[in-house]
């Protein structure tokens, strides 16, 4: 098998996409060396801005160009990393062995819309918000609203088995996809719509593969009419267990809420925008300062617009002292977790329904009755409407903590209702000595629910921060498994959770490895992601590619 020099590789790629859609510039190689995995942000804080640079970046314009790129790289053992919006948080696009980044953003067309069948066919690189806008113009919706919708793509959603904020009603992305087209490593194109009798459901084998089996080029999805009306409401619960009981009652009563979210006490404090003028003590000031940082500098609810507690309590101390105080607090997380647990905040539950006006009125009334029976108190519509207005804000809240030298990450896990509270308590307990942690429950289903943990930590230098970060994740994943949960609900696996997969899938990994061997015998597709490999990653073709 012929090995390529760097110049030969570039010539081959240029022959496929043209010089305008090929780059080896330093800024592009830095930009494409990582996604939004927080561990990569720690590397950057330590001055390592480009730990794993790609050899080249290409922007193909159609499926034929994608197939030709993959065939070239397959023939010469060059790693290929599919790339959508770059919004992933699990290291799923990091080119750990170099190779070629294939950015799909030029594959952004809507290929077909069938009003009678309520389906849309679109290319994988289309931006999520643009896809929804195109559907809305036709009176339809996909019903898929991840927090990253403005900076993620259809292909990325499919690759990671994404879930939107309305998953309790519309399902996750794997519930919406009817068929897809994928360029295989050797350049062939697989169309799952051509599935014959008795053949496997290729959709469910390829969705969630994170680019390790091929590159999705387009998909056909089921869509729904835009709702006639929407109704949102909030309830307060004195105890988390009662809120969980209420959420389970709604789902098991056969109701299909558009949104159902329950916040633990500290996360409720953020959602409520609660201010307590009599809590001016130093320790509580730090707690509220952390709250304001995690909520983007102000409340997400009705309190938005009022002067933040960070400004009130620490504003006169100066930027340097604020940083010192908060990083000191994050260096002693047991104390701040204890304070957070003692906060006299109710647990906030937000639910909503959308559809025909008469139907959602009846559903909202039924849900309110169930929540009241479980000990909830009606908190009105305002908090629910405030959540809707600011539901994408979480994607823009982390930069302040990173600017202080700290790190923040999220972990979305899931389990059945009978194990849910135990999993939450176990994870919080094991993480409390190491990071500040809070959580909310969302993506609820009849059988169970996802828990979305947010944790923040600090170490004085990047090397120690990276070690601390790795330890925190390992402790958390071990706790999730011990409680009977899965470590990945909708963010994907990438590099972040790969070590947990053998424990979750056991002998089932043999099935994936057989499929990987059949479709990608040289292991060139996104190596080092999703599942641990039982063979050496491709390197022969990459050794001579350094510019």
CSV table of N, CA and C in Angstrom, one decimal, residues 3-26 28-29 54-59 68-69 72-73 76 78-79 98-101 541-542 544-547:
chain,number,residue,atom,x,y,z
A,3,UNK,N,2.5,4.8,0.5
A,3,UNK,CA,2.4,5.8,1.5
A,3,UNK,C,2.6,7.2,0.9
A,4,UNK,N,1.9,8.2,1.4
A,4,UNK,CA,1.9,9.5,0.8
A,4,UNK,C,2.8,10.4,1.6
A,5,UNK,N,3.5,11.3,0.8
A,5,UNK,CA,4.1,12.4,1.5
A,5,UNK,C,3.1,13.5,1.8
A,6,UNK,N,3.4,14.5,2.6
A,6,UNK,CA,2.5,15.5,2.9
A,6,UNK,C,2.0,16.3,1.6
A,7,UNK,N,3.0,16.6,0.7
A,7,UNK,CA,2.6,17.3,-0.5
A,7,UNK,C,1.8,16.4,-1.4
A,8,UNK,N,2.0,15.1,-1.4
A,8,UNK,CA,1.1,14.2,-2.2
A,8,UNK,C,-0.3,14.2,-1.7
A,9,UNK,N,-0.4,14.1,-0.4
A,9,UNK,CA,-1.7,14.2,0.2
A,9,UNK,C,-2.5,15.4,-0.1
A,10,UNK,N,-1.8,16.6,0.0
A,10,UNK,CA,-2.4,17.9,-0.3
A,10,UNK,C,-2.8,17.9,-1.8
A,11,UNK,N,-2.0,17.4,-2.6
A,11,UNK,CA,-2.3,17.4,-4.1
A,11,UNK,C,-3.6,16.6,-4.3
A,12,UNK,N,-3.6,15.4,-3.7
A,12,UNK,CA,-4.8,14.6,-3.8
A,12,UNK,C,-6.1,15.2,-3.3
A,13,UNK,N,-6.0,15.9,-2.2
A,13,UNK,CA,-7.2,16.6,-1.6
A,13,UNK,C,-7.6,17.8,-2.5
A,14,UNK,N,-6.6,18.5,-3.0
A,14,UNK,CA,-6.9,19.7,-3.8
A,14,UNK,C,-7.6,19.2,-5.1
A,15,UNK,N,-7.2,18.1,-5.6
A,15,UNK,CA,-7.8,17.6,-6.8
A,15,UNK,C,-9.3,17.3,-6.6
A,16,UNK,N,-9.7,17.0,-5.4
A,16,UNK,CA,-11.1,16.7,-5.1
A,16,UNK,C,-11.9,17.9,-4.8
A,17,UNK,N,-11.4,18.8,-3.9
A,17,UNK,CA,-12.2,19.9,-3.4
A,17,UNK,C,-11.8,21.3,-3.9
A,18,UNK,N,-10.6,21.3,-4.6
A,18,UNK,CA,-10.1,22.6,-5.0
A,18,UNK,C,-9.3,23.3,-4.0
A,19,UNK,N,-8.5,24.2,-4.4
A,19,UNK,CA,-7.6,24.9,-3.4
A,19,UNK,C,-8.3,25.8,-2.5
A,20,UNK,N,-9.5,26.3,-2.9
A,20,UNK,CA,-10.2,27.2,-2.0
A,20,UNK,C,-10.9,26.5,-0.8
A,21,UNK,N,-10.9,25.2,-0.9
A,21,UNK,CA,-11.6,24.4,0.2
A,21,UNK,C,-10.7,23.5,0.8
A,22,UNK,N,-9.4,23.8,0.9
A,22,UNK,CA,-8.4,23.0,1.5
A,22,UNK,C,-7.5,24.0,2.3
A,23,UNK,N,-7.2,23.6,3.5
A,23,UNK,CA,-6.3,24.5,4.3
A,23,UNK,C,-5.3,23.7,5.2
A,24,UNK,N,-4.1,24.3,5.3
A,24,UNK,CA,-3.1,23.8,6.2
A,24,UNK,C,-2.5,25.0,7.0
A,25,UNK,N,-3.2,26.1,7.0
A,25,UNK,CA,-2.7,27.3,7.7
A,25,UNK,C,-2.7,27.0,9.2
A,26,UNK,N,-1.8,27.7,9.9
A,26,UNK,CA,-1.7,27.5,11.3
A,26,UNK,C,-3.0,27.9,12.1
A,28,UNK,N,-6.1,27.7,11.2
A,28,UNK,CA,-7.1,26.6,11.0
A,28,UNK,C,-6.7,25.4,11.7
A,29,UNK,N,-5.4,25.0,11.7
A,29,UNK,CA,-5.0,23.8,12.4
A,29,UNK,C,-5.2,23.9,13.9
A,54,UNK,N,-4.5,18.7,13.2
A,54,UNK,CA,-4.7,17.9,12.0
A,54,UNK,C,-3.6,18.3,10.9
A,55,UNK,N,-3.5,17.4,10.0
A,55,UNK,CA,-2.5,17.7,8.9
A,55,UNK,C,-3.2,18.6,7.8
A,56,UNK,N,-4.5,18.5,7.7
A,56,UNK,CA,-5.2,19.3,6.7
A,56,UNK,C,-6.7,19.4,7.1
A,57,UNK,N,-7.3,20.4,6.6
A,57,UNK,CA,-8.8,20.6,6.8
A,57,UNK,C,-9.4,20.8,5.4
A,58,UNK,N,-10.4,20.0,5.1
A,58,UNK,CA,-11.1,20.2,3.8
A,58,UNK,C,-12.6,20.4,4.0
A,59,UNK,N,-13.2,21.2,3.1
A,59,UNK,CA,-14.6,21.5,3.1
A,59,UNK,C,-15.3,21.0,1.8
A,68,UNK,N,-14.9,10.7,-2.2
A,68,UNK,CA,-13.6,10.6,-2.8
A,68,UNK,C,-12.5,10.9,-1.8
A,69,UNK,N,-12.8,11.8,-0.8
A,69,UNK,CA,-11.8,12.1,0.3
A,69,UNK,C,-11.6,10.8,1.1
A,72,UNK,N,-9.6,8.2,-0.7
A,72,UNK,CA,-8.2,8.5,-0.8
A,72,UNK,C,-7.5,8.2,0.5
A,73,UNK,N,-8.1,8.6,1.6
A,73,UNK,CA,-7.5,8.4,2.9
A,73,UNK,C,-7.5,6.9,3.3
A,76,UNK,N,-4.6,5.1,1.7
A,76,UNK,CA,-3.3,5.4,2.1
A,76,UNK,C,-3.2,5.5,3.7
A,78,UNK,N,-4.7,7.2,6.0
A,78,UNK,CA,-4.7,8.5,6.6
A,78,UNK,C,-6.0,8.6,7.5
A,79,UNK,N,-5.8,9.0,8.8
A,79,UNK,CA,-7.0,9.2,9.6
A,79,UNK,C,-7.9,10.3,9.1
A,98,UNK,N,-3.4,13.0,14.1
A,98,UNK,CA,-3.3,13.9,12.9
A,98,UNK,C,-4.4,13.5,11.9
A,99,UNK,N,-4.0,13.6,10.6
A,99,UNK,CA,-4.9,13.2,9.6
A,99,UNK,C,-5.7,14.4,9.0
A,100,UNK,N,-6.9,14.1,8.4
A,100,UNK,CA,-7.7,15.1,7.7
A,100,UNK,C,-9.0,15.3,8.4
A,101,UNK,N,-9.2,16.6,8.7
A,101,UNK,CA,-10.5,17.0,9.2
A,101,UNK,C,-11.4,17.2,8.0
A,541,UNK,N,0.4,5.8,7.4
A,541,UNK,CA,0.2,6.8,6.4
A,541,UNK,C,0.4,8.2,6.9
A,542,UNK,N,0.4,8.3,8.2
A,542,UNK,CA,0.5,9.7,8.8
A,542,UNK,C,1.9,10.1,9.2
A,544,UNK,N,4.6,10.6,7.6
A,544,UNK,CA,5.3,11.5,6.8
A,544,UNK,C,4.5,12.7,6.4
A,545,UNK,N,3.4,13.0,7.2
A,545,UNK,CA,2.5,14.1,6.8
A,545,UNK,C,2.9,15.4,7.5
A,546,UNK,N,3.8,15.4,8.4
A,546,UNK,CA,4.1,16.7,9.1
A,546,UNK,C,4.6,17.7,8.1
A,547,UNK,N,4.1,18.9,8.0
A,547,UNK,CA,4.5,19.8,7.0
A,547,UNK,C,5.9,20.3,7.3
